[in-house]
PDB file of C-alpha atoms in Angstrom:
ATOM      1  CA  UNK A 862     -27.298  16.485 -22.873  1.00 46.00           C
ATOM      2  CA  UNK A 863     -24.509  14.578 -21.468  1.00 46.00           C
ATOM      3  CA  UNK A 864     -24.156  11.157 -21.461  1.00 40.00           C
ATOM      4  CA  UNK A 865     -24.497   9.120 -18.500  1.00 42.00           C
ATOM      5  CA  UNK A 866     -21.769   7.184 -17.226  1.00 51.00           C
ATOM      6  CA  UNK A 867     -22.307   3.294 -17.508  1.00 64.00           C
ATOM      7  CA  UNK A 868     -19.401   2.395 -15.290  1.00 67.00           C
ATOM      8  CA  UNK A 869     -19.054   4.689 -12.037  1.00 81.00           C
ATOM      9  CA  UNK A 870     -16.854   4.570  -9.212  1.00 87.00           C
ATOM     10  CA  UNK A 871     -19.468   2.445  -6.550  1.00 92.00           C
ATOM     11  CA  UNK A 872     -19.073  -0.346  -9.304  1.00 94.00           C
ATOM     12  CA  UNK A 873     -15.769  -0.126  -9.678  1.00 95.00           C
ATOM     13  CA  UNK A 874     -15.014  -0.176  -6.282  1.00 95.00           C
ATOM     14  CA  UNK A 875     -17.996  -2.636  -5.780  1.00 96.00           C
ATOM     15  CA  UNK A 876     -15.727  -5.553  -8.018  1.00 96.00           C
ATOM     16  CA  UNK A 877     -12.661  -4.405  -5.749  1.00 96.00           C
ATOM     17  CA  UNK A 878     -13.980  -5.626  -2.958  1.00 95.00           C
ATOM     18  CA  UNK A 879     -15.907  -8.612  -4.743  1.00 96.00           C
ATOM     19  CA  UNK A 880     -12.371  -9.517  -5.910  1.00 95.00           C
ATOM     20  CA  UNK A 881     -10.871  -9.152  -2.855  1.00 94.00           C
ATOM     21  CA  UNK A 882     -13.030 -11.697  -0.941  1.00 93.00           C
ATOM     22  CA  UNK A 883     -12.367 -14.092  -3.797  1.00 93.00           C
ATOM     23  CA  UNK A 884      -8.784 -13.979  -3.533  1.00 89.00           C
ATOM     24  CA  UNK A 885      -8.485 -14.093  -0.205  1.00 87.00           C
ATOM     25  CA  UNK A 886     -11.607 -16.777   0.029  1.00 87.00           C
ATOM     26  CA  UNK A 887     -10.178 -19.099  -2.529  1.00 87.00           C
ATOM     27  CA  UNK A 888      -6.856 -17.645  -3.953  1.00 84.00           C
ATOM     28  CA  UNK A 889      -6.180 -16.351  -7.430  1.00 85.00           C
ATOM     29  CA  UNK A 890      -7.572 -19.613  -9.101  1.00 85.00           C
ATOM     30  CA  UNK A 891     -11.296 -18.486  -8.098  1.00 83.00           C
ATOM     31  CA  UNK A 892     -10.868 -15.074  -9.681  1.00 91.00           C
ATOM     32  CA  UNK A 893     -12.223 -14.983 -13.411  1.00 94.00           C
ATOM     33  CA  UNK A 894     -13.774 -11.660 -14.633  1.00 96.00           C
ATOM     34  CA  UNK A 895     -17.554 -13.639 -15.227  1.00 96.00           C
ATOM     35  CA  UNK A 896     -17.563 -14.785 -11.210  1.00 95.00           C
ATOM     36  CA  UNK A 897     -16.734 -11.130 -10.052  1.00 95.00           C
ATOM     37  CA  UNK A 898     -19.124  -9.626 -12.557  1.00 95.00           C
ATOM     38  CA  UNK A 899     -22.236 -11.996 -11.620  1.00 95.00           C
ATOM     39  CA  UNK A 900     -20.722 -11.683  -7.493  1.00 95.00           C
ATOM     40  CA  UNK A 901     -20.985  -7.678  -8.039  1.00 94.00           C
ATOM     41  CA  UNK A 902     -24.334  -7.843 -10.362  1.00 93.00           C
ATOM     42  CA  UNK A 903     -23.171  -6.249 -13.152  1.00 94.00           C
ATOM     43  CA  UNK A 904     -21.405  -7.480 -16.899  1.00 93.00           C
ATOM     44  CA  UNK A 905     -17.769  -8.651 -17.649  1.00 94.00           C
ATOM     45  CA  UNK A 906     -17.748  -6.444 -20.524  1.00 93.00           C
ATOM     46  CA  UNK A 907     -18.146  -3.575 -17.536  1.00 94.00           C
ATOM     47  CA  UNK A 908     -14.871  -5.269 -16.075  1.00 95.00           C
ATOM     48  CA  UNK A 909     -13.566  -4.970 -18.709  1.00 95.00           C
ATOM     49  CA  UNK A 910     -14.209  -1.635 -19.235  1.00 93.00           C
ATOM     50  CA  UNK A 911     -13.097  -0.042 -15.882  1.00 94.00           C
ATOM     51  CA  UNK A 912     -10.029  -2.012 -15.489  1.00 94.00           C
ATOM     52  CA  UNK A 913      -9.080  -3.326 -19.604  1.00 94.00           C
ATOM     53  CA  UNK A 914      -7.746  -7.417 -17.901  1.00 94.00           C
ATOM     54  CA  UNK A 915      -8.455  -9.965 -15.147  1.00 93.00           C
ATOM     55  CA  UNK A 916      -4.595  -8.921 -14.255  1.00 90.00           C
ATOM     56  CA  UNK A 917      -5.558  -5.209 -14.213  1.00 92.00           C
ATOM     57  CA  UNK A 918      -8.190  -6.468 -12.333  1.00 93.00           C
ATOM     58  CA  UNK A 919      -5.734  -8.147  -9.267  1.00 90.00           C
ATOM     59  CA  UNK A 920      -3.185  -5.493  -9.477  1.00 86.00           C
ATOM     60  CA  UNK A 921      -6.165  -2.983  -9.165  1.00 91.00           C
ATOM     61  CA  UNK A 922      -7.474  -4.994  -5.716  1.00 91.00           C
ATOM     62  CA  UNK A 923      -3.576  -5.046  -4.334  1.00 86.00           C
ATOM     63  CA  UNK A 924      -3.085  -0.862  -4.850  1.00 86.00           C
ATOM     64  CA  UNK A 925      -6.474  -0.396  -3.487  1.00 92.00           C
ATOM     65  CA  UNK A 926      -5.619  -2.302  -0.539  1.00 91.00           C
ATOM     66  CA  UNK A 927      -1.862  -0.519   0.223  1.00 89.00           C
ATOM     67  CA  UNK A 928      -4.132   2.579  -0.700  1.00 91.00           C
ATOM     68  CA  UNK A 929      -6.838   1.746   2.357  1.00 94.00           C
ATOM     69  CA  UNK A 930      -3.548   0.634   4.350  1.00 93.00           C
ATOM     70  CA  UNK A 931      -2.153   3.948   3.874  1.00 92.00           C
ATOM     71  CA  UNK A 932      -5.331   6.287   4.831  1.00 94.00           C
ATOM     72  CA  UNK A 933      -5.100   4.235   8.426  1.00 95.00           C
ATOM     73  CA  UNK A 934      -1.401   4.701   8.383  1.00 95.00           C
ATOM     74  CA  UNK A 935      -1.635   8.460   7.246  1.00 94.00           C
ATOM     75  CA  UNK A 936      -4.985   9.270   9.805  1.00 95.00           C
ATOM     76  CA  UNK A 937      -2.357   8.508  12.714  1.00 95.00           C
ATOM     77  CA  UNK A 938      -1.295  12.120  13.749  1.00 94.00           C
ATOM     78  CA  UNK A 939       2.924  12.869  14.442  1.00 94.00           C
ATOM     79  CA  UNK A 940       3.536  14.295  17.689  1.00 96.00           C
ATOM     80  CA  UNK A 941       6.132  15.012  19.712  1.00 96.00           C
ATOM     81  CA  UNK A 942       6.514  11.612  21.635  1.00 96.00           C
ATOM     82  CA  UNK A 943       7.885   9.653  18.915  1.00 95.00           C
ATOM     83  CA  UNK A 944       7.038   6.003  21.007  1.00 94.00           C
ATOM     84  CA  UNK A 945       3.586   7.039  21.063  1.00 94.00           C
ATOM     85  CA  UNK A 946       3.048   7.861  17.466  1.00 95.00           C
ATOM     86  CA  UNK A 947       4.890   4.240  16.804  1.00 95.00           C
ATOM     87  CA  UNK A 948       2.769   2.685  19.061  1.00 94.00           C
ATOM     88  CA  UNK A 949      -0.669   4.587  17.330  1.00 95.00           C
ATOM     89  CA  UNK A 950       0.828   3.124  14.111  1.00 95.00           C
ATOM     90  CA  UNK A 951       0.349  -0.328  15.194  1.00 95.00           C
ATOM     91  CA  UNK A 952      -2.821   0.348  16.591  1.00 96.00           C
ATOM     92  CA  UNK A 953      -3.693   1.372  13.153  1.00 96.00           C
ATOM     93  CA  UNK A 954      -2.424  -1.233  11.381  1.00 96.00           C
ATOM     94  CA  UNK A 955      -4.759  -3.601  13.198  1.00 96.00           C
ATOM     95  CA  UNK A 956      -7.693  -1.336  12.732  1.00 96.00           C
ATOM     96  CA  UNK A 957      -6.925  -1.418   8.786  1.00 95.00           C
ATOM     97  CA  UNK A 958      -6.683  -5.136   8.978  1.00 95.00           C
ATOM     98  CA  UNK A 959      -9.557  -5.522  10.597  1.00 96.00           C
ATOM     99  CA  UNK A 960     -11.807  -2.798   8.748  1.00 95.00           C
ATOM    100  CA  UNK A 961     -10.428  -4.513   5.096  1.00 93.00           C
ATOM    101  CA  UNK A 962     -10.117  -8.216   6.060  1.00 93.00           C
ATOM    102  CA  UNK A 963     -10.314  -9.337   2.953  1.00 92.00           C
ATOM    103  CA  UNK A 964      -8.146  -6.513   1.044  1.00 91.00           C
ATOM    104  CA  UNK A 965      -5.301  -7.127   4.161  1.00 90.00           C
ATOM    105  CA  UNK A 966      -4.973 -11.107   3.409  1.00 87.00           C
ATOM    106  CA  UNK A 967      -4.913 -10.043  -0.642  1.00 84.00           C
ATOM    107  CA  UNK A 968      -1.739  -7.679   0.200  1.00 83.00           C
ATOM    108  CA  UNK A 969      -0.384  -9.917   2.287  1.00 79.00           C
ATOM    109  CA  UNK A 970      -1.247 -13.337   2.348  1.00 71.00           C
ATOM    110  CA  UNK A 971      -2.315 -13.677  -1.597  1.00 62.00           C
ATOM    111  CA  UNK A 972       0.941 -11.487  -2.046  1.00 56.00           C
ATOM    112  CA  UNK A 973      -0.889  -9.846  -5.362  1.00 56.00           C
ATOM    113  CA  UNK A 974       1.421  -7.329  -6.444  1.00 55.00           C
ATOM    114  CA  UNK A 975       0.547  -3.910  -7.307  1.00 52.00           C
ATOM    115  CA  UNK A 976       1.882  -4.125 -10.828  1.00 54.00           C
ATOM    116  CA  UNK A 977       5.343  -5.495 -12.048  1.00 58.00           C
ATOM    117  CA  UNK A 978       6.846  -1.547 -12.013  1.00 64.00           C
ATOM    118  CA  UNK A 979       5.535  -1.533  -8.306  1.00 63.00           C
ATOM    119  CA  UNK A 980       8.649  -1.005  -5.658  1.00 64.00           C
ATOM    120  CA  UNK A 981       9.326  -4.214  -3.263  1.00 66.00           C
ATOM    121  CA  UNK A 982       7.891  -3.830  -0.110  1.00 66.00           C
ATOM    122  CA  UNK A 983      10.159  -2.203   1.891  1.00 70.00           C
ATOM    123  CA  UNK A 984       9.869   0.745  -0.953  1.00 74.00           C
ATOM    124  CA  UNK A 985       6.232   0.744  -0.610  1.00 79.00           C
ATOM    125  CA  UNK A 986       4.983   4.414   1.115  1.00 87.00           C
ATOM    126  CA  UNK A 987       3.036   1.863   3.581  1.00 89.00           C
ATOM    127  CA  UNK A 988       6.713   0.416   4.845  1.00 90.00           C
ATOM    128  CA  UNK A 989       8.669   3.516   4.542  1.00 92.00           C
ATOM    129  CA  UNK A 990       6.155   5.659   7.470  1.00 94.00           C
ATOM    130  CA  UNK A 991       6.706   2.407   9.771  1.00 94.00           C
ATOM    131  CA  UNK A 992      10.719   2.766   9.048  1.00 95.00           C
ATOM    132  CA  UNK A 993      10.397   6.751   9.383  1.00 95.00           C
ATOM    133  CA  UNK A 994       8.797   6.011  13.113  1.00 95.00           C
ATOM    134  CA  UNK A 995      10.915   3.738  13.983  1.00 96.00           C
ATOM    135  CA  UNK A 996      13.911   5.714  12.802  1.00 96.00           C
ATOM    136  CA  UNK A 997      12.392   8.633  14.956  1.00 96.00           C
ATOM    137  CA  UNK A 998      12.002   6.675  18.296  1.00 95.00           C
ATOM    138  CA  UNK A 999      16.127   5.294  17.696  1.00 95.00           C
ATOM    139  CA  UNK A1000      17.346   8.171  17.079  1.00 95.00           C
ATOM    140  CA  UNK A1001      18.834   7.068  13.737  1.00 95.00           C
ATOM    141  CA  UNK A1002      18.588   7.611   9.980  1.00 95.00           C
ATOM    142  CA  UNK A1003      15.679   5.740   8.099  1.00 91.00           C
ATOM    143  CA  UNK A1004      17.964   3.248   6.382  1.00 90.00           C
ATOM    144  CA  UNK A1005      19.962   2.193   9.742  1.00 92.00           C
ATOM    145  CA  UNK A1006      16.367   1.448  11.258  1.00 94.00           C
ATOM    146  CA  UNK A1007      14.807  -0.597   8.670  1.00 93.00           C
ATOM    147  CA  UNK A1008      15.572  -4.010  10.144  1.00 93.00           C
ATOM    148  CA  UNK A1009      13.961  -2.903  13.133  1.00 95.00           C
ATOM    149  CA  UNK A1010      11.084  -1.683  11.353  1.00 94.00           C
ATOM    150  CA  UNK A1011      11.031  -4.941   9.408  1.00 94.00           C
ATOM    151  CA  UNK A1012      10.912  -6.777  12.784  1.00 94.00           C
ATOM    152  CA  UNK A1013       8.172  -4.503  14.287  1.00 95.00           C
ATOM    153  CA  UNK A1014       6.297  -5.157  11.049  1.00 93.00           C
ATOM    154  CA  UNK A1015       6.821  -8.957  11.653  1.00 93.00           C
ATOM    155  CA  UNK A1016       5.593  -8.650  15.376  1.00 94.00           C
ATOM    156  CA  UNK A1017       2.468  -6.979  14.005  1.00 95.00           C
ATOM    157  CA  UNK A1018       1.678  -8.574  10.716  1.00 94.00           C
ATOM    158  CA  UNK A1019       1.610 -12.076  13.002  1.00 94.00           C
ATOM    159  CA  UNK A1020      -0.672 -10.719  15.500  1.00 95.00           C
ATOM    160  CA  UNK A1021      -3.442  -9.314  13.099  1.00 95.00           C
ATOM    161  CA  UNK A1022      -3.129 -12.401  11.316  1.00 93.00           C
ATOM    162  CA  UNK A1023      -3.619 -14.656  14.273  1.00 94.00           C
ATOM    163  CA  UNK A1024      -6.456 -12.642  15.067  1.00 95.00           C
ATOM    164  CA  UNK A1025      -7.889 -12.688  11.526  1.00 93.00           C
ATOM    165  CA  UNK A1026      -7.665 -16.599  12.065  1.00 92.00           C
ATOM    166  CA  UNK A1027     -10.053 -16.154  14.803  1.00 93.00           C
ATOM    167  CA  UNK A1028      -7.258 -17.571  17.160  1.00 94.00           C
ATOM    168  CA  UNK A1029      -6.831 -14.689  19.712  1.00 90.00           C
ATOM    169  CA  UNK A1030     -10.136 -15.427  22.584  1.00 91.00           C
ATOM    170  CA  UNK A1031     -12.011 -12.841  24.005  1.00 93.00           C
ATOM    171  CA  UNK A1032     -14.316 -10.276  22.679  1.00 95.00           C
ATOM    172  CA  UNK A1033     -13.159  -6.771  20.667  1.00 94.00           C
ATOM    173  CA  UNK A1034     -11.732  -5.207  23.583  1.00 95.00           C
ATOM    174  CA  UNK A1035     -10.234  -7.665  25.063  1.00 95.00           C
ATOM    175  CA  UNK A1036      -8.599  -8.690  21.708  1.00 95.00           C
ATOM    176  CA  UNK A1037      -7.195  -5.121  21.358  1.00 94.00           C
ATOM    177  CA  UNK A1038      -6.056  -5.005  24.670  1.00 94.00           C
ATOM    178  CA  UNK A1039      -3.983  -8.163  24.000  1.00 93.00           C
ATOM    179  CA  UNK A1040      -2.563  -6.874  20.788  1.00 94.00           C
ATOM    180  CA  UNK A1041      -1.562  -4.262  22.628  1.00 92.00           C
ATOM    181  CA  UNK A1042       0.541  -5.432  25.341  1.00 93.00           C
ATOM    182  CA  UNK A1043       2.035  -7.658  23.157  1.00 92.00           C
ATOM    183  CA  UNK A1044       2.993  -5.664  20.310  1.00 91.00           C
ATOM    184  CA  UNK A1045       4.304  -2.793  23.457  1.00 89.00           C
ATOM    185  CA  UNK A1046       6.136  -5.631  25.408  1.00 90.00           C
ATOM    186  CA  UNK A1047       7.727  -7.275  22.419  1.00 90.00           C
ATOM    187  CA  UNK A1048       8.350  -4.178  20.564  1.00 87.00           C
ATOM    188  CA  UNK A1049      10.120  -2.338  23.058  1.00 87.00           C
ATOM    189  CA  UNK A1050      12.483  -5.404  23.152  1.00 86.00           C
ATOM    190  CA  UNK A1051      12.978  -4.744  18.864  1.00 86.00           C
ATOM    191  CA  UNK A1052      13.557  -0.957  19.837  1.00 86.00           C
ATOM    192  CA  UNK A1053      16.126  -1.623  22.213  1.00 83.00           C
ATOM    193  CA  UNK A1054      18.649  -3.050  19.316  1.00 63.00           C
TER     194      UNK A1054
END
């Protein structure tokens, strides 16, 4: 008979997301392997186990975030209006943001890297579909868009964030809706370089 596995993927993914409220609750200094074992219920030897260091550990929480980022990104279909699909991006951005609150302000406001070998973030996969749109809707190679695409990501990064800082009023729709007509009015003004 086989035997059973101690240390299974709903724990490990369990201390992700313990980890990730931590950071993004009380920043790296409030991250030790024996608070996210007792936060998730479980041992830091089975830390240990599933992910060998504390900075296994972080890096783990940061690619598990850009991975989460990407499924939103990578759930927006391409079509044949190229402004749309850019637009549907942003729309998904938020929605990842909002979905992974805590995993979004470890990417980006903790800025845990995914590993020291990890590409900067213009390289990451996450950047490189926003810079792909973008290039699509100017008309231009991918390279010759990317400070556009850096801007866009600017214009959107701030909004989520101002809404994830509970500063935008209104309820859910009405807090879309806003993100929307500012991220269209302002981002048409990036797009028209």
């Amino acid at each position: 008979m086989a035997r059973p596995r101690l240390h299974d993927d709903a724990l490990r993914t369990r201390l992700l997301e313990v980890t990730s409220e931590a950071l993004s609750t009380g920043g790296e200094h409030a991250v030790t392997v024996r608070a996210v074992a007792a936060a998730a219920g479980t041992s830091a030897s089975a830390v240990y186990a599933l992910f060998g260091s504390r900075e296994e550990l972080l890096a783990a929480v940061s690619a598990e975030g850009f991975r989460r980022f990407g499924d939103h990104l990578a759930a927006v279909p391409r079509t044949d209006d190229a402004a749309a699909d850019l637009r549907a991006l942003g729309m998904a951005y938020r929605r990842s943001a909002l979905d992974d609150p805590h995993f979004y302000r470890t990417m980006f406001e903790r800025a845990v890297r995914p590993g020291a070998d990890a590409p900067a973030p213009v390289d990451q996969p996450t950047f490189r579909v926003l810079r792909d749109a973008t290039a699509r809707v100017l008309g231009a190679p991918p390279r010759e868009a990317e400070s556009v695409a850096v801007g866009l990501w600017g214009l959107v990064h701030g909004l989520v964030s101002l809404e994830l800082a509970g500063l935008l009023p209104g309820d859910e729709a009405a807090r879309a809706a806003r993100y929307d007509a500012a991220a269209g009015a302002v981002g048409i003004a990036l797009l028209a370089r």
